[in-house]
Short mmCIF file of C-alpha atoms and ligand atoms in Angstrom, two decimals:
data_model
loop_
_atom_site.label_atom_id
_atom_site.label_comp_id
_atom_site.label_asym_id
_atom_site.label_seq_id
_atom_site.Cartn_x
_atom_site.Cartn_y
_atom_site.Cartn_z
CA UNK V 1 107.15 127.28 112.03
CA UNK V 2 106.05 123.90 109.99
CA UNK V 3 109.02 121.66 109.01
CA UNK V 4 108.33 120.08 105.36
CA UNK V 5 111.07 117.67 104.28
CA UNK V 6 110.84 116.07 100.62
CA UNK V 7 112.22 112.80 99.73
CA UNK V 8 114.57 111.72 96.89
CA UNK V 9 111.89 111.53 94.12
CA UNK V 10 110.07 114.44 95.23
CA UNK V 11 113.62 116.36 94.46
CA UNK V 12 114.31 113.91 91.99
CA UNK V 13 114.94 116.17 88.82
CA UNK V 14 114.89 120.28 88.13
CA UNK V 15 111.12 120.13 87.17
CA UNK V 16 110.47 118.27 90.56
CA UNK V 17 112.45 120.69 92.25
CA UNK V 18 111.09 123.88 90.72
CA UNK V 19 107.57 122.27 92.49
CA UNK V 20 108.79 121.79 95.62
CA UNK V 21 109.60 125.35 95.74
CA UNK V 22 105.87 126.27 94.84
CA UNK V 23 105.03 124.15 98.18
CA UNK V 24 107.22 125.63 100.37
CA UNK V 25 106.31 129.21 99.72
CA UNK V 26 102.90 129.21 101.31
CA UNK V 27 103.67 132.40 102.83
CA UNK V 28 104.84 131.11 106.18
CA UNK V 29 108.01 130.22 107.84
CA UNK V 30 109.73 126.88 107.28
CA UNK V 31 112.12 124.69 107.71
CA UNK V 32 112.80 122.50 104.58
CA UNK V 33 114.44 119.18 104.75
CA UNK V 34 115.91 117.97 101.25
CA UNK V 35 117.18 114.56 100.92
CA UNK V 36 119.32 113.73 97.61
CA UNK V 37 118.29 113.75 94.36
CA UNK V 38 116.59 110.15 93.97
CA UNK V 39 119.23 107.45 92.80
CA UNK V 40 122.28 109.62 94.45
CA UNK V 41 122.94 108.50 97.55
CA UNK V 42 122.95 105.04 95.72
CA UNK V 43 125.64 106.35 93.75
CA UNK V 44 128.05 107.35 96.43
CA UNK V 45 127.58 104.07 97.78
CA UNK V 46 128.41 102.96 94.87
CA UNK V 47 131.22 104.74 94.65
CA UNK V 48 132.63 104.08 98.23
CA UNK V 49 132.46 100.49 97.45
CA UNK V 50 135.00 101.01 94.79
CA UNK V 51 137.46 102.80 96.45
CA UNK V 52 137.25 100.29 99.72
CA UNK V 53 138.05 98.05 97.36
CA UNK V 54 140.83 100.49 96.25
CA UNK V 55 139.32 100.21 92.34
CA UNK V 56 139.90 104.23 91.76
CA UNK V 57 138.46 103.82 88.25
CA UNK V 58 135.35 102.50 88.31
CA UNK V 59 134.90 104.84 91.43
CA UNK V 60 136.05 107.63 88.87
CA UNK V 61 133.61 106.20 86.15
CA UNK V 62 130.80 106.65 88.27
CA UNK V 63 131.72 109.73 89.79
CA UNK V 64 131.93 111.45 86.31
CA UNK V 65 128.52 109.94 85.24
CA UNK V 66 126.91 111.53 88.14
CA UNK V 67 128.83 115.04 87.74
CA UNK V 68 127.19 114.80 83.95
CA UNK V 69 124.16 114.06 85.74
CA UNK V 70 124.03 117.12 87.26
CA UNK V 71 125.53 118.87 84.59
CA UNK V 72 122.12 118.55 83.15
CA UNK V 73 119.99 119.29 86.24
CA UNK V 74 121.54 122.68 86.60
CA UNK V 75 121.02 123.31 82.84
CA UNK V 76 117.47 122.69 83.67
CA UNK V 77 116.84 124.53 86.83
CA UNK V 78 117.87 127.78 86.53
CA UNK V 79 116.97 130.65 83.97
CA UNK V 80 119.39 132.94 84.27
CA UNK V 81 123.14 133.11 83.16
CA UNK V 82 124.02 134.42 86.20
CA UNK V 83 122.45 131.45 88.34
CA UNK V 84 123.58 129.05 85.41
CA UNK V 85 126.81 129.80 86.32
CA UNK V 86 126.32 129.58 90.53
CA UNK V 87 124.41 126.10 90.18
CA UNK V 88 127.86 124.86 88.05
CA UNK V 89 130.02 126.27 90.51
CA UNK V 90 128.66 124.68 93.36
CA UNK V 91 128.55 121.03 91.39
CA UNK V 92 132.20 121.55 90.11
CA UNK V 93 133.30 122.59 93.95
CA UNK V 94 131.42 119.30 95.29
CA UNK V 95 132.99 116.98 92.74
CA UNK V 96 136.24 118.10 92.90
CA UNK V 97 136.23 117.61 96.56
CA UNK V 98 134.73 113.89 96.03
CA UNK V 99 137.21 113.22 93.42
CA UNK V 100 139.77 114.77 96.05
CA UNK V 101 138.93 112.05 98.26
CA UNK V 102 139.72 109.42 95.84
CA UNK V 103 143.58 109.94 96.57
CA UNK V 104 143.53 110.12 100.16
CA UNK V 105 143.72 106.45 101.95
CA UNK V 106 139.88 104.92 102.21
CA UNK V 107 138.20 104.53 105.36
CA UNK V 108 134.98 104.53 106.76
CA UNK V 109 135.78 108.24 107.90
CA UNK V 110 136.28 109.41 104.10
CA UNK V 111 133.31 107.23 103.36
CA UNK V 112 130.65 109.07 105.79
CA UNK V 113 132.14 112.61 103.84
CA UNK V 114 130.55 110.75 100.48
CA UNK V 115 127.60 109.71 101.24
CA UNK V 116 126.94 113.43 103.01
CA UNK V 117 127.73 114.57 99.61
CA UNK V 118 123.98 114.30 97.74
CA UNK V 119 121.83 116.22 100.59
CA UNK V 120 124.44 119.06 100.38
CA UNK V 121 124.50 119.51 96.67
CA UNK V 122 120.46 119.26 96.62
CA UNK V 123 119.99 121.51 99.41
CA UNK V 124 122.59 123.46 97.25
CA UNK V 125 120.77 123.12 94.20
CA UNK V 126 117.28 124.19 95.88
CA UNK V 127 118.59 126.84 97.77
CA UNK V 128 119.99 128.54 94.71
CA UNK V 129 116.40 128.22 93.27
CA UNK V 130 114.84 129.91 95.65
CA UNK V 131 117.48 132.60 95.54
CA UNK V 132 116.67 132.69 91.50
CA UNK V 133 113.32 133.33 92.39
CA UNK V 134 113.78 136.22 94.66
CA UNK V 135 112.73 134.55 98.07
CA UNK V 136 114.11 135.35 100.79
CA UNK V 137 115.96 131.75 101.80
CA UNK V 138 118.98 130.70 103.79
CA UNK V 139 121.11 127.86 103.86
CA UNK V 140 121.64 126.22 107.37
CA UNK V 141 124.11 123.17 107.29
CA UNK V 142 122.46 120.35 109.08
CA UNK V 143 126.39 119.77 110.29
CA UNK V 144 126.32 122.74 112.65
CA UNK V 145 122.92 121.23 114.79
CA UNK V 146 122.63 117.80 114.00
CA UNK V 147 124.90 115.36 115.86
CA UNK V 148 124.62 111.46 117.89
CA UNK V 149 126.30 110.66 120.88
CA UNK V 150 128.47 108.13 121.87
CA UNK V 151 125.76 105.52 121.05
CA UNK V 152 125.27 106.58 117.77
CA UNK V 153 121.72 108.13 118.93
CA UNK V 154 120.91 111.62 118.02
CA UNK V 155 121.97 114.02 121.20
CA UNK V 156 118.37 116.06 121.31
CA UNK V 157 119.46 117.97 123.57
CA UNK V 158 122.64 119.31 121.85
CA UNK V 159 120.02 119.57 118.73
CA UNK V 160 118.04 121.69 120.44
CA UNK V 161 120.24 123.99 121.56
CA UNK V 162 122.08 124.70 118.17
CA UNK V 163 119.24 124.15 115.40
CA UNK V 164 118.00 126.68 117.93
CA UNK V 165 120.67 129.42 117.94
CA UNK V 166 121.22 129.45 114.46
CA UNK V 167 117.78 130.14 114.00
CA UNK V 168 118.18 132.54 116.33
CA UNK V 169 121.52 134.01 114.48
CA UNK V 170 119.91 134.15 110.98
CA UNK V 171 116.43 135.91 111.53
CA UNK V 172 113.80 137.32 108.91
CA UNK V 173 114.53 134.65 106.85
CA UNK V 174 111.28 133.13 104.67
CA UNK V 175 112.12 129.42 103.93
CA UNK V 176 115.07 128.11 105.77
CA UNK V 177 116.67 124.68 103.61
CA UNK V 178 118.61 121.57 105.49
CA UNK V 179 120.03 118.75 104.68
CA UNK V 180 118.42 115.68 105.66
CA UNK V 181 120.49 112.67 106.97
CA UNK V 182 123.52 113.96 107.40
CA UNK V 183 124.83 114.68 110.63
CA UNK V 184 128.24 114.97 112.91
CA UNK V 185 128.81 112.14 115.45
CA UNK V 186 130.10 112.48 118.77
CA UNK V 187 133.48 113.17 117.75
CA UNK V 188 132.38 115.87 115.73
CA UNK V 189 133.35 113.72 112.49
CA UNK V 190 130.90 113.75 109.05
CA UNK V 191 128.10 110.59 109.96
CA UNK V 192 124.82 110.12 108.94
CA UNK V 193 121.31 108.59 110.62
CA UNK V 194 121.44 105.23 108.42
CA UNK V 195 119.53 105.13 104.91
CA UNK V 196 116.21 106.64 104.60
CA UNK V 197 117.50 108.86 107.47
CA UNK V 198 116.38 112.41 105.88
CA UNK V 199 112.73 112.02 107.96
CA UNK V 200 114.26 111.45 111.27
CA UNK V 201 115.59 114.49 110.73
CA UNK V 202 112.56 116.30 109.97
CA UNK V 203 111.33 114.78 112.98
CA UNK V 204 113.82 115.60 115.40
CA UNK V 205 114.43 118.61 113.92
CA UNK V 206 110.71 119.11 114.34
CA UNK V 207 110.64 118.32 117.90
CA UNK V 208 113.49 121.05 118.76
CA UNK V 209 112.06 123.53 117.57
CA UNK V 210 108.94 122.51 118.92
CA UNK V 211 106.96 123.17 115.40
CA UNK V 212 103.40 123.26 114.30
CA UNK V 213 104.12 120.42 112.66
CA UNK V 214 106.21 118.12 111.01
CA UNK V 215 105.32 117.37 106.78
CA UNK V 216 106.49 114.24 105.20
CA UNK V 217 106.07 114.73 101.48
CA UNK V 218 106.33 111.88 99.30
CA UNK V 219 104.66 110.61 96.31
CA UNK V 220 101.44 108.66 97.45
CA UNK V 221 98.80 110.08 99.17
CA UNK V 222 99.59 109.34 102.28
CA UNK V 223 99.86 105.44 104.93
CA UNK V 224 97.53 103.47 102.57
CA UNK V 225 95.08 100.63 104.67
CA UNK V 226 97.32 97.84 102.62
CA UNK V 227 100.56 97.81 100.64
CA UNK V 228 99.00 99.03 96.91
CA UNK V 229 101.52 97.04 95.48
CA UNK V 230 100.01 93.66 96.14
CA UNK V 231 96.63 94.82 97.00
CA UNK V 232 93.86 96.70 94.49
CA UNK V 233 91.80 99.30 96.02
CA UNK V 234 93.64 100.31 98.86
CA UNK V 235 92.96 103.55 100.57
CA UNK V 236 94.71 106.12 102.58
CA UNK V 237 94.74 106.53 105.77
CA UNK V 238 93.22 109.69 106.68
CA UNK V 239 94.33 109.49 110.67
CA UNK V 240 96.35 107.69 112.69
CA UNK V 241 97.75 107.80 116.24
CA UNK V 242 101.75 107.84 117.14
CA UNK V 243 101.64 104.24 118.22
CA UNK V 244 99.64 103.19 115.19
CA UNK V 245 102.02 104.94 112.81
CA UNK V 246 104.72 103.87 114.76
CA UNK V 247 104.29 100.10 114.42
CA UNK V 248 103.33 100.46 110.58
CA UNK V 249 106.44 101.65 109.55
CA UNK V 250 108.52 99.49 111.92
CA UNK V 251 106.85 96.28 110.31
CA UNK V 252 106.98 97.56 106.78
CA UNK V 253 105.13 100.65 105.21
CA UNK V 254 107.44 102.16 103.44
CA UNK V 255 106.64 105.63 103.28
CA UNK V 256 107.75 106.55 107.07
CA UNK V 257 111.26 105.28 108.15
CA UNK V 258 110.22 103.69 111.56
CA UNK V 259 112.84 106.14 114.02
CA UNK V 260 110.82 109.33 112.79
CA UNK V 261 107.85 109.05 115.22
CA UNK V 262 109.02 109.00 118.54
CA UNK V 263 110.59 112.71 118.50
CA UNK V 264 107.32 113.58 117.23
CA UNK V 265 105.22 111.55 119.89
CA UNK V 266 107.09 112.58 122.59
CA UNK V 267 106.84 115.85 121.75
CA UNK V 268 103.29 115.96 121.20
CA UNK V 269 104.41 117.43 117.20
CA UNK V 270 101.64 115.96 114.46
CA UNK V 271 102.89 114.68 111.51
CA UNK V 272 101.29 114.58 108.16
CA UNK V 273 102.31 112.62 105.20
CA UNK V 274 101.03 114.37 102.01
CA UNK V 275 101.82 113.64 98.23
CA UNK V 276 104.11 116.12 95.78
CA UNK V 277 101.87 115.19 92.84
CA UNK V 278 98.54 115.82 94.88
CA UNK V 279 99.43 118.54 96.99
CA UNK V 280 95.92 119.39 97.88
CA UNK V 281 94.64 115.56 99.01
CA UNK V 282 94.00 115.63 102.37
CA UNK V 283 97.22 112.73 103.19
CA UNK V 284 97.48 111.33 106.62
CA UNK V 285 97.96 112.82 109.71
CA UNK V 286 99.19 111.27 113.05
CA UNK V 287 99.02 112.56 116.08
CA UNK V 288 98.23 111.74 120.03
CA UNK V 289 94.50 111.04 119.81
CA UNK V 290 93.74 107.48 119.70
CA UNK V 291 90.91 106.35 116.89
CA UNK V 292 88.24 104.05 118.72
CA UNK V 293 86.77 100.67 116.89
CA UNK V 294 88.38 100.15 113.60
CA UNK V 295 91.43 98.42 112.15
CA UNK V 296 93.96 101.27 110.60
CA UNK V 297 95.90 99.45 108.45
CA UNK V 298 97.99 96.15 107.49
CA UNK V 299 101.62 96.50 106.66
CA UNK V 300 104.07 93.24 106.10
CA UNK V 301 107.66 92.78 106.31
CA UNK V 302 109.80 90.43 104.82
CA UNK V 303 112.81 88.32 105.51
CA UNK V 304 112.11 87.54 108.73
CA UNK V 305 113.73 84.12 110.62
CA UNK V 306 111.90 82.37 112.62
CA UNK V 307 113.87 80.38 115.46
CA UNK V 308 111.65 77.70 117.50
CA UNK V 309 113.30 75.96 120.87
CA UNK V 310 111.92 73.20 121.80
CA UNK V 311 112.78 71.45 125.44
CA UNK V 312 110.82 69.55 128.11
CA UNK V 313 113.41 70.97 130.28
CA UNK V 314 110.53 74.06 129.78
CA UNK V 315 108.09 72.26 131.90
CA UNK V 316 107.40 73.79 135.03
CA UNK V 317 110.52 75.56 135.11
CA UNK V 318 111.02 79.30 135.61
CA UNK V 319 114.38 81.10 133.80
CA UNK V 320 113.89 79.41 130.56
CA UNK V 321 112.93 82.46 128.78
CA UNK V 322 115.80 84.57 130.10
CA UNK V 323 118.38 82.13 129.22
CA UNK V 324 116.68 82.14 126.18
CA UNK V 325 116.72 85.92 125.74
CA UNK V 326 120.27 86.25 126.67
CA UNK V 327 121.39 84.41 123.66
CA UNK V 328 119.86 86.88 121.69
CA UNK V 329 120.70 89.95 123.80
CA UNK V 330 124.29 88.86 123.84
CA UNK V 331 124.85 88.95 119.59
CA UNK V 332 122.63 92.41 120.09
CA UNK V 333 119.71 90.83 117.45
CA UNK V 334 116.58 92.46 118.43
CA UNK V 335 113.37 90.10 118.60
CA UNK V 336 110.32 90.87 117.02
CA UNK V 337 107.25 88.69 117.62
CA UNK V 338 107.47 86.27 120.65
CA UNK V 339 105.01 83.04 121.32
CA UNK V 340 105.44 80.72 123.65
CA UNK V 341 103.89 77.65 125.11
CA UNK V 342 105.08 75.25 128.17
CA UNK V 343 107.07 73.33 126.45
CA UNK V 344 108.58 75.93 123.54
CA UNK V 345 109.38 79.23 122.68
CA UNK V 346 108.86 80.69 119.05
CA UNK V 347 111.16 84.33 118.21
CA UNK V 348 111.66 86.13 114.82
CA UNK V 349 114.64 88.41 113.69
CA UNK V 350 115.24 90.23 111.12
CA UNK V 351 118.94 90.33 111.40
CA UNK V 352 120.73 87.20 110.57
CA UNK V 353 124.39 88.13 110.82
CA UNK V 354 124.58 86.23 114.14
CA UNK V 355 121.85 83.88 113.51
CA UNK V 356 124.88 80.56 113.32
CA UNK V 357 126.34 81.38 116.23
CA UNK V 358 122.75 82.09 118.21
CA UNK V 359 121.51 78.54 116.95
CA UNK V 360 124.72 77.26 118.50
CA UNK V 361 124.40 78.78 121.74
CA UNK V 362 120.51 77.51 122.01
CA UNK V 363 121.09 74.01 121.07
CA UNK V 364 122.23 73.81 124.53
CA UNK V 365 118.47 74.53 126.04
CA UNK V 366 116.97 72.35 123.77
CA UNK V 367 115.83 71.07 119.78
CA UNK V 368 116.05 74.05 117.81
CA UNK V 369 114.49 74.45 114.17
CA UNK V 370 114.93 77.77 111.96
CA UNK V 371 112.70 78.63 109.35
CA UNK V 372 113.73 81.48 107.14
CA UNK V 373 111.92 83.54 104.37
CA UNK V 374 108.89 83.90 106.75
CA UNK V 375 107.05 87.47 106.36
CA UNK V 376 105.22 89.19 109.78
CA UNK V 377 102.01 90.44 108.58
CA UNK V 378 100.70 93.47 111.24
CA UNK V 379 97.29 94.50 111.77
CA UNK V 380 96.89 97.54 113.55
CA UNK V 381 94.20 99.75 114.76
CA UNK V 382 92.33 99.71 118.05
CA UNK V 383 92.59 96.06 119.26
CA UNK V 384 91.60 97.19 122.92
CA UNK V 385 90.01 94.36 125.05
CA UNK V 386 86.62 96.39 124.56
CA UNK V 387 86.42 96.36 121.27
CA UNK V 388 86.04 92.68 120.69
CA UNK V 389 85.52 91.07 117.35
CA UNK V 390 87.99 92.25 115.72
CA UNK V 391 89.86 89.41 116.15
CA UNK V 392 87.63 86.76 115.20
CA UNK V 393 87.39 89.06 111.80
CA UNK V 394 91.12 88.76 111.46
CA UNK V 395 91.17 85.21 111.60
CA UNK V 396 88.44 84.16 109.77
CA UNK V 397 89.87 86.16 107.05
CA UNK V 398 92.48 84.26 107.08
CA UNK V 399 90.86 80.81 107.24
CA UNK V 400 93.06 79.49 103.70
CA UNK V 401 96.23 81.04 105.18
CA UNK V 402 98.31 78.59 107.10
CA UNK V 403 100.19 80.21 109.81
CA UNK V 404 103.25 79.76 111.63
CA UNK V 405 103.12 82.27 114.48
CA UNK V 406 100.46 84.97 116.48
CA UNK V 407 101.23 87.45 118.57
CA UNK V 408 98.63 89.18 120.04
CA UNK V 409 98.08 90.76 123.45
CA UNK V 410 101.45 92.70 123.39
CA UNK V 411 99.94 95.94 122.44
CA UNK V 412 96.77 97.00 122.33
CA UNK V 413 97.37 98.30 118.78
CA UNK V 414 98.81 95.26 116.56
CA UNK V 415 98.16 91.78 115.72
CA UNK V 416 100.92 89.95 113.98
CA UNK V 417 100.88 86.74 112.34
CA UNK V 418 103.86 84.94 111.07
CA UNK V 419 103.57 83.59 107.20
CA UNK V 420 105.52 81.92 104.88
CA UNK V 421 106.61 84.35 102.00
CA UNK V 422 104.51 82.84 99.16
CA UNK V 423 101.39 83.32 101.21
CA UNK V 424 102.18 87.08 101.89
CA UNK V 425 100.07 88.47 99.35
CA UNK V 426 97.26 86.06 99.34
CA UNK V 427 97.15 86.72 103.32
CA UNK V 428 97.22 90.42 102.71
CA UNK V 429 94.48 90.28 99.75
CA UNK V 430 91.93 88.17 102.39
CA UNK V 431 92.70 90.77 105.21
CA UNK V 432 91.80 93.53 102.90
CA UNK V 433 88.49 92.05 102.10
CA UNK V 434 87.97 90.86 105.45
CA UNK V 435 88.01 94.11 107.28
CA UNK V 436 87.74 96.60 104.85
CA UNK V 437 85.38 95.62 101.95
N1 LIG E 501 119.56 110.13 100.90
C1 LIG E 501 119.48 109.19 101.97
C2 LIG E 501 119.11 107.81 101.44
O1 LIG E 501 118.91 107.66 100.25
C3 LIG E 501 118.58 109.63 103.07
C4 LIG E 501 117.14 109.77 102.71
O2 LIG E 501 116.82 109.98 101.54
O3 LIG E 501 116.28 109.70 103.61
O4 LIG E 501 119.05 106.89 102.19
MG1 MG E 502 112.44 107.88 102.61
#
């Protein structure tokens, strides 16, 4: 079994959706993973907002904008009368229950319920379809398998088990359809896997049922070399390994959410990212086996805060760093990219909401300077100690680029350099022509 999931635009409207169903009737078995219709999700946002803020009419406003919305998509979608009338059904049932909501008392519980709203009416929506079309489909609610502990990570093993037994309990079916995103948490209350969530659940999904493998489709074709919307002429990627993907969409391609490839890694699943409007181009695929002698790609990602200590007290002295790192660790802000010398330590974040109270606490280890707007530029690709030169190529590149940081060393798969934001896309334009013209 092959688990496709489409993204908001590739369900983004009936036409889109009536495609989607072409793709997934290849005549094999699979597991689709819808997210919402594109711009939905925002809405219910949107709308939560409101009613936290206990403004019941503008949350009503956009509510019925988005039920008119929809109105229109199922006008579009289906054919028949008879499917016409299902497709309004299931809309009117969903909305009611949102609008429901808006008289109970707000809180983040009836909150989680909204936002869960958009994958089950697409899913809905799609699943209908398919029924319209005579294939042989069933609906499995991604709240009966998918689930997080008490850390908020997804229980895999508690995924396992159920996505398997409902499997199990609904056989012979063609194309099964899921929600992405949504999920229960460990008190068995509505949750959801953070925004942009809907392809770690493809992925984990994928890696329970242990499946051929796991399709991303989106709307490019496929991990481009450099972000094609600063850069002219970039290319896909035809291959990539785990750890290569991995650290591209951590520091910034946005076509992978960054959580989706360790289920697949450590599961040995490929992945391929393919494109909706070019169904047939050949996209990128990731997987264990590890390219030799060439830099993959370059990826940067912004609004990154760069915090410098500075002490003599450094010198010589040995539990600097974790003093250091304890600061950090104790307001829970991940560090990115780390440089040091004897007498200073450099760090980035990327979250800020502590970042007052963390320049407080390192004032007492020494002069501390913060620089914020910076923008981590990655190079990845095989940066193994054997095949030298690649370096020197990154950094002549870069010769009219002043930088503020280097990391290097820490895998044998990335480079990073620090750079202010206004030299982002002149540092990304000289590392395209540096390595791959
Ligand atoms: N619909 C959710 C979002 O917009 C999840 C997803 O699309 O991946 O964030
Ligand atoms: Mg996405």
């Amino acid at each position: 079994m092959k688990v496709m999931k489409f993204g908001g635009t590739s369900v983004g409207s009936a036409q889109r959706m009536k495609n989607v169903a072409k793709l997934v009737c290849d005549g094999q078995t699979n597991l689709v993973v819808l997210s919402a219709m594109s711009g939905t999700t925002n809405s219910l946002v949107e709308i939560s907002n409101y009613l936290s803020l206990d403004n019941k009419d503008s949350a009503l406003e956009v509510i019925n904008k988005l039920y008119n919305k929809y109105v229109g998509h199922i006008e579009e979608l289906y054919s028949t009368p008879e499917y016409k009338e299902k497709g309004m059904a299931l809309i009117k049932e969903r909305f009611d229950y949102i609008r429901s909501i808006t008289r109970d008392v707000f809180t983040s519980f009836e909150e989680k319920i909204i936002l869960s709203q958009g994958e089950i009416i697409s899913t809905g929506m799609f699943h209908l379809y398919l029924l319209e079309q005579g294939i042989n489909a069933a609906l499995l609610p991604a709240l009966d398998f998918m689930r997080t502990d008490e850390n908020g990570e997804p229980d895999q093993q508690y995924i396992r088990e159920h996505i398997n037994s409902t499997l199990v309990q609904n056989p012979g079916y063609e194309i099964y359809v899921t929600q992405g995103f949504i999920c229960r948490n460990a008190f068995g209350d509505v949750d959801n896997l953070q925004r942009g969530g809907s392809d770690y659940t493809a992925s984990l999904l994928g890696a329970a049922i242990m499946a051929d493998e796991i399709q991303i489709w989106t709307d490019i074709d496929g991990m481009h070399n450099n972000d094609p919307r600063f850069v002219e002429n970039t290319k896909p990627v035809s291959d990539l390994s785990f750890d290569e993907a991995a650290e591209l969409a951590y520091f910034g391609a946005k076509i992978l959410h960054p959580t989706c490839v360790l289920p697949a890694k450590s599961n040995n699943i490929p992945v391929r990212l393919l494109n909706t409007m070019d169904p047939q181009a050949r996209g990128t695929n990731i997987s264990s086996v590890q390219y030799r002698d060439r830099i993959a790609a370059i990826a940067a990602k912004d609004n990154i805060t760069a915090i410098r200590i500075h002490s003599g007290r450094m010198l010589l002295a040995y539990g600097f760093l974790r003093k250091v790192f304890e600061i950090f660790e104790s307001y829970k802000t991940p560090i990115d990219m780390i440089s040091t010398s004897e007498v200073g330590v450099s760090v980035t974040i990327d979250n800020t909401s502590h970042l007052d109270a963390i320049v407080d606490d390192l004032k007492k280890y020494g002069m501390v300077e913060v620089d914020r707007n910076m923008v981590i530029i990655s190079i990845v690709g095989d940066l193994e100690p054997y095949s030298h030169g690649y370096a020197g190529k990154i950094f002549s590149s870069l010769t009219n680029v002043p930088i503020r940081m280097i990391s290097y060393g820490g895998s044998s798969h990335n480079v990073s350099i620090l750079v202010k934001a206004e030299d982002k896309v002149p540092a990304l334009k000289a590392l395209s022509a540096g390595l791959f013209e």
